[in-house]
C-alpha positions in Angstrom: 20.7 -15.1 -24.5 21.0 -12.1 -21.9 19.7 -12.5 -18.5 16.6 -9.7 -18.0 16.1 -10.2 -21.6 13.7 -12.8 -22.6 12.7 -13.5 -26.3 9.8 -11.3 -27.4 7.7 -10.9 -30.2 5.7 -7.3 -31.0 3.8 -8.2 -33.7 2.5 -5.8 -36.3 -1.2 -4.9 -35.0 -3.2 -4.5 -37.7 -4.6 -0.7 -37.3 -0.6 -0.4 -38.3 -1.7 -1.1 -41.9 -3.3 2.6 -42.0 -0.3 4.9 -42.0 3.2 5.2 -43.3 5.8 2.8 -41.6 8.1 6.4 -41.4 5.4 8.1 -39.7 6.8 9.9 -36.4 4.4 10.5 -33.4 5.2 14.3 -32.3 3.4 15.6 -29.3 3.9 16.9 -26.0 3.5 14.9 -23.1 0.5 16.9 -21.8 -1.3 17.4 -25.4 -1.5 13.6 -25.5 -2.1 12.6 -22.1 -5.5 14.8 -21.4 -6.6 13.5 -24.9 -6.6 10.2 -23.4 -8.4 11.6 -19.9 -11.0 13.4 -21.9 -11.8 10.4 -24.7 -12.3 7.8 -21.5 -14.7 10.4 -19.8 -17.1 10.9 -22.7 -16.4 7.1 -23.9 -17.8 5.9 -20.6 -20.1 8.9 -19.6 -18.5 8.4 -15.9 -18.0 11.6 -13.8 -15.6 10.3 -11.6 -12.6 10.6 -14.3 -9.5 9.6 -12.4 -7.6 12.7 -11.7 -3.7 12.6 -12.9 -3.2 15.9 -11.0 -3.1 18.0 -14.0 -4.6 21.5 -14.0 -8.3 20.9 -15.3 -8.1 23.8 -17.5 -5.4 22.3 -19.4 -8.0 19.6 -20.4 -9.9 22.3 -22.9 -7.0 23.5 -24.3 -6.8 21.5 -27.9 -3.1 19.4 -28.1 -0.4 21.3 -29.7 -0.2 19.1 -32.8 -4.0 20.1 -34.1 -4.4 20.3 -37.8 -0.9 19.3 -38.6 -0.4 15.7 -40.3 0.7 14.5 -37.2 -2.8 14.6 -36.0 -4.6 13.7 -38.5 -2.6 10.6 -38.2 -3.1 10.7 -34.6 -6.8 10.7 -34.8 -7.1 8.0 -37.1 -5.2 5.6 -35.1 -7.4 6.7 -31.8 -10.0 5.9 -33.7 -8.9 2.1 -34.4 -7.5 1.7 -30.8 -9.4 0.3 -27.6 -10.4 2.6 -24.8 -9.6 2.1 -21.3 -12.7 2.6 -19.1 -12.1 4.0 -15.5 -14.6 1.8 -13.8 -12.4 -1.1 -12.4 -12.8 -2.9 -9.1 -9.8 -5.1 -8.9 -6.1 -5.2 -10.1 -7.3 -8.3 -12.4 -9.6 -6.0 -14.4 -7.3 -3.5 -15.5 -5.0 -6.4 -16.1 -7.5 -7.7 -18.8 -8.4 -4.3 -19.5 -4.5 -4.0 -20.9 -4.2 -7.0 -22.7 -7.7 -6.0 -24.6 -6.1 -2.7 -25.4 -3.5 -4.4 -27.1 -0.6 -4.8 -24.9 1.4 -7.8 -25.7 4.4 -8.1 -23.4 6.6 -5.5 -21.3 9.5 -5.6 -19.1 9.8 -3.4 -16.0 13.0 -1.6 -14.9 12.6 0.2 -11.8 14.4 3.7 -10.3 14.1 4.4 -6.4 14.7 8.0 -5.3 17.1 8.2 -2.1 17.3 11.6 -2.0 17.2 13.3 1.4 14.4 15.0 1.4 12.6 12.0 1.8 13.0 12.4 5.5 11.0 15.3 5.6 7.9 15.2 2.6 6.0 12.4 4.4 5.4 15.1 7.1 1.6 14.8 6.2 1.5 12.3 3.7 3.1 9.4 6.2 2.4 10.7 9.6 6.1 12.7 9.8 8.0 9.7 8.6 10.5 9.2 6.3 9.3 8.0 2.9 11.6 5.5 3.4 10.5 3.8 6.8 10.8 0.3 6.9 7.9 -0.9 9.6 4.6 -3.1 9.9 3.0 -0.7 7.6 4.5 -0.6 3.9 6.0 2.9 2.8 4.8 4.2 0.2 7.8 3.3 -1.9 6.6 -0.5 -0.9 3.2 0.6 -1.9 3.9 1.9 -5.4 6.4 -1.3 -6.3 3.6 -3.7 -5.2 1.0 -2.6 -6.9 3.1 -2.2 -10.4 4.9 -5.1 -9.8 1.4 -7.0 -9.5 -0.4 -5.4 -12.4 2.6 -5.7 -14.8 4.1 -8.9 -13.8 1.8 -10.9 -16.0 3.2 -9.5 -19.1 7.0 -10.1 -18.5 8.1 -13.6 -19.6 11.0 -14.0 -17.6 10.2 -12.0 -14.4 13.6 -10.1 -14.3 13.1 -6.7 -13.2 16.8 -4.7 -13.1 16.3 -2.0 -10.0 18.4 1.1 -9.4 19.0 3.5 -6.9 19.8 7.2 -7.4 20.4 10.3 -5.5 22.2 8.8 -2.2 25.5 9.9 -1.0 27.3 7.4 -3.5 25.5 8.4 -7.1 24.0 12.0 -6.4 22.8 13.4 -9.5 25.2 11.7 -11.7 25.1 7.8 -11.5 22.6 5.1 -9.9 23.7 1.8 -8.1 22.2 -1.7 -8.8 20.5 -3.3 -5.6 22.8 -6.4 -5.9 26.8 -6.2 -6.1 26.9 -8.3 -9.4 24.7 -5.9 -11.1 22.1 -8.8 -11.5 18.2 -7.7 -11.3 15.5 -9.0 -9.0 13.7 -12.0 -9.8 10.1 -10.5 -9.6 8.3 -7.7 -7.5 8.5 -9.7 -4.4 12.4 -10.4 -4.5 12.9 -6.0 -5.8 10.5 -5.5 -2.4 12.5 -7.4 -0.3 16.1 -6.1 -1.5 14.5 -2.8 -1.3 13.7 -3.3 2.4 17.2 -4.9 2.9 19.2 -1.9 1.7 17.8 1.1 2.8 18.7 0.7 6.6 21.9 1.0 5.3 21.9 3.9 2.5 22.9 7.9 3.1 20.3 10.1 1.9 21.6 12.9 -0.1 20.9 14.5 -3.8 20.7 16.7 -6.0 17.6 15.0 -7.8 17.9 14.6 -11.7 16.4 11.7 -13.4 19.0 11.2 -16.0 21.2 8.6 -14.7 18.2 6.3 -14.3 16.7 7.0 -18.0 20.2 6.5 -19.3 20.8 3.7 -17.6 17.2 2.5 -19.1 18.2 3.3 -22.6 21.3 1.0 -22.1 19.5 -2.1 -20.9 17.1 -1.6 -24.2 19.8 -1.5 -26.6 20.9 -4.6 -24.5 18.2 -6.1 -25.2 18.1 -5.5 -28.5 15.2 -3.3 -28.9 13.2 -5.0 -26.7 9.7 -2.9 -25.1 10.7 -2.1 -21.7 8.7 0.4 -19.0 10.7 2.6 -16.8 8.6 3.0 -13.1 10.3 5.8 -11.1 9.3 6.6 -8.0 10.2 9.5 -6.4 9.3 12.3 -3.7 9.9 15.5 -5.5 10.7 17.2 -8.6 14.2 17.5 -10.3 16.2 19.9 -8.4 16.0 23.7 -9.2 17.2 26.6 -7.7 14.7 29.4 -6.4 16.9 32.1 -8.1 16.5 30.6 -11.5 14.2 33.0 -14.0 11.0 31.0 -15.4 11.7 29.5 -18.7 15.3 28.7 -17.6 16.3 24.7 -16.6 18.5 23.9 -13.9 21.7 21.5 -15.2 19.5 18.7 -13.6 16.2 19.5 -15.3 18.1 20.1 -18.7 19.8 16.8 -18.6 16.7 15.2 -17.5 15.0 16.9 -20.5 17.7 15.6 -23.0 17.3 12.2 -21.8 13.4 11.9 -22.3 14.1 13.0 -25.7 16.5 10.7 -26.1 14.6 7.7 -24.5 11.5 8.5 -27.3 13.9 7.1 -29.8 13.8 3.9 -28.3 10.7 1.3 -27.0 10.9 2.5 -23.5 7.7 4.1 -21.6 8.7 6.5 -18.8 6.2 6.7 -15.4 7.3 8.8 -12.6 5.3 8.4 -9.5 4.8 11.3 -7.2 5.3 9.8 -3.5 5.0 12.2 -0.3 3.5 15.6 -0.2 5.0 17.2 -3.2 4.6 20.2 -4.2 4.5 19.1 -7.7 3.4 22.0 -9.9 7.1 22.2 -11.2 6.7 18.6 -12.4 3.7 19.4 -14.4 5.3 22.6 -16.1 8.4 20.4 -16.3 6.4 17.6 -18.4 4.7 20.7 -20.3 7.8 21.8 -21.4 9.3 18.9 -22.5 10.3 19.6 -26.3 9.5 17.3 -29.6 9.7 13.7 -29.3 9.1 10.6 -31.5 6.5 9.9 -29.4 4.8 10.8 -25.9 7.1 8.8 -23.8 6.6 10.5 -20.6 4.1 11.0 -17.9 3.5 11.8 -14.2 1.3 10.0 -11.7 0.4 11.7 -8.0 0.3 8.9 -6.0 -0.3 10.4 -3.0 -3.4 12.2 -4.3 -5.1 8.8 -5.3 -3.9 6.8 -2.5 -5.7 9.6 -0.2 -9.3 9.2 -1.1 -11.9 8.1 1.0 -12.0 5.0 -1.0 -11.4 1.4 0.1 -8.0 -0.1 -0.6 -8.6 -2.2 -3.9 -10.4 0.5 -5.2 -7.3 3.1 -4.5 -4.9 0.5 -6.0 -7.0 -0.1 -9.1 -7.4 3.6 -9.6 -3.4 4.4 -9.2 -2.8 1.2 -11.6 -5.4 2.8 -14.0 -3.8 6.0 -14.0 -0.3 5.0 -14.1 -0.5 2.2 -17.0 -3.4 3.6 -19.1 -1.5 5.1 -21.7 0.7 1.8 -22.1 -1.3 0.0 -24.5 -0.9 3.0 -26.7 2.5 3.6 -26.7 3.3 -0.2 -27.0 1.6 0.3 -30.5 3.5 3.4 -31.4 6.8 1.9 -30.5 6.2 -1.0 -32.9 6.6 2.0 -35.6 9.7 3.4 -34.1 13.0 3.0 -36.4 15.4 1.7 -33.5 18.4 3.6 -33.2 22.1 1.7 -33.4 24.4 2.5 -31.3 26.8 0.1 -32.3 26.7 -1.6 -28.4 29.5 1.4 -27.5 30.1 2.9 -23.9 27.2 2.6 -21.7 25.6 6.1 -21.0 25.6 5.5 -17.5 27.3 2.5 -15.8 25.4 1.3 -12.8 27.6 1.6 -9.8 27.6 -1.2 -6.8 25.5 -0.8 -4.4 27.1 1.6 -1.2 29.8 -0.6 0.8 27.5 -0.3 3.9 24.9 -2.8 1.9 28.1 -5.0 0.9 29.3 -5.2 4.0 25.8 -6.5 5.4 25.6 -9.3 2.6 28.9 -10.3 3.3 27.7 -10.5 6.9 24.8 -12.5 6.1 27.0 -14.9 4.5 29.5 -15.4 7.3 26.5 -16.1 9.8 23.4 -17.7 8.2 21.6 -18.0 11.0 21.0 -14.1 9.9 17.7 -13.7 8.2 17.4 -11.1 5.2 16.4 -8.4 7.1 18.3 -8.8 9.9 21.3 -5.6 10.7 24.8 -6.2 11.5 25.6 -3.0 14.2 28.4 -1.0 12.5 30.5 1.0 14.9 30.8 3.9 12.2 28.9 6.9 13.4 27.1 7.2 10.5 25.2 4.4 11.1 24.3 5.3 14.5 20.9 7.1 13.7 17.4 5.8 13.3 17.1 3.1 10.3 13.3 4.9 10.2 13.3 8.5 10.1 17.4 8.5 9.1 17.7 11.4 11.3 17.3 11.0 15.1 20.2 8.9 17.2 19.4 5.6 18.2 18.5 5.8 21.7 15.6 2.8 21.9 16.3 -0.7 22.0 14.0 -3.8 21.8 14.4 -7.5 23.3 15.6 -8.9 19.8 18.7 -6.2 20.3 18.0 -4.0 17.2 17.8 -0.1 18.2 15.9 3.2 16.5 14.9 6.4 18.0 12.4 6.6 20.7 10.1 8.9 18.2 10.1 6.0 15.8 10.1 3.0 18.4 7.1 4.0 20.3 4.9 3.8 16.9 5.6 0.4 15.8 4.7 -3.3 16.9 7.7 -5.1 14.9 11.1 -4.9 14.6 12.1 -3.1 11.2 15.3 -5.3 11.1 14.3 -8.9 11.8 10.6 -8.2 12.1 10.0 -10.0 15.1 7.1 -8.6 17.8 8.2 -5.9 19.8 7.7 -7.2 23.4 10.2 -5.3 25.3 11.2 -1.0 24.7 14.5 -0.1 26.6 15.2 3.9 26.4 19.0 4.1 26.1 20.9 7.4 27.2 24.2 8.7 26.5 
């Protein structure tokens, strides 16, 4: 058995006997997602239904499949399935609800956006800091990884999480890189978080943005794991790259590639959740979601992390609201996937062969092995000019030193209490002048 592909059995549920095994589910992403939103609101009588960042007027429109044979099957299954209420107070309650709604097992795949726009899309939502800033306060990426990881880990029997980055200077919009040089997955979301914090200071943000490589890499994983159900969580600060002069109704190359990958992914037991962090805007992402053509089932959804987490509520309430918004479709998708005829590709050449981490990350790993006294978060200062920028904002030069010997820029250094590299309390700050 291959690492990260533990044995899981997808039992056919009773309601599957009510429709033909050859039935395919065809819908638009927005139609099925909004229908569930209405269903929950009516079922609970709750006026505070969770906002999924979609326009309210769209909720009043009938889904595009109304009146079709697909709609008849969909309605029958919906009546037999259990809705997920939206009045939870803890992640444990969300986990229990997912089990009651039919989710038995899942495998998490994580994709992280390392495009350059992360440097400025935290202007309003993250106090003008880079969304990848590592400090005493978890950044939006860390928060999202932690919440999703804590919620889905009880359903993952082997707890291996393949983790990838995309959009940096080595991958751009064509490839993904693995978190580890040997391409091994992370063991649990805790290691995923630790490794993320370890590699961020050594990455050079770039672009453009395309989700096709991470989706294609995930399809390859599903095939390698013989059709086991997976959930791909993409955390990104922005939309797929698009030129300002592109006419409405036309797609950029990155958009078209992403759409094609989402459509192909619907032939596999793979759910795709895009979590939007940072300031946005997300209007184009909503339109992009609505324009995805017919698929075997509704396999893609977008969740506005910033909007949910900026509400005036206690943190535990916001975490549960986010977990529910991100995962409430998973049980129904899981059931729908049990009817899919899995595509047999013959395990040919992979669609996207992951690259190793950038050489700066590998050099850091080698330095840690050479100097065992170093912790995983300590840095080795390199002489190259590309590494003389602040590891928090990734833009300003390093001109402030701490007592531990690590450096940031003065703008970031005055606002943190712990060194972002070694996590030692900051007791001394020394301004450096060139």
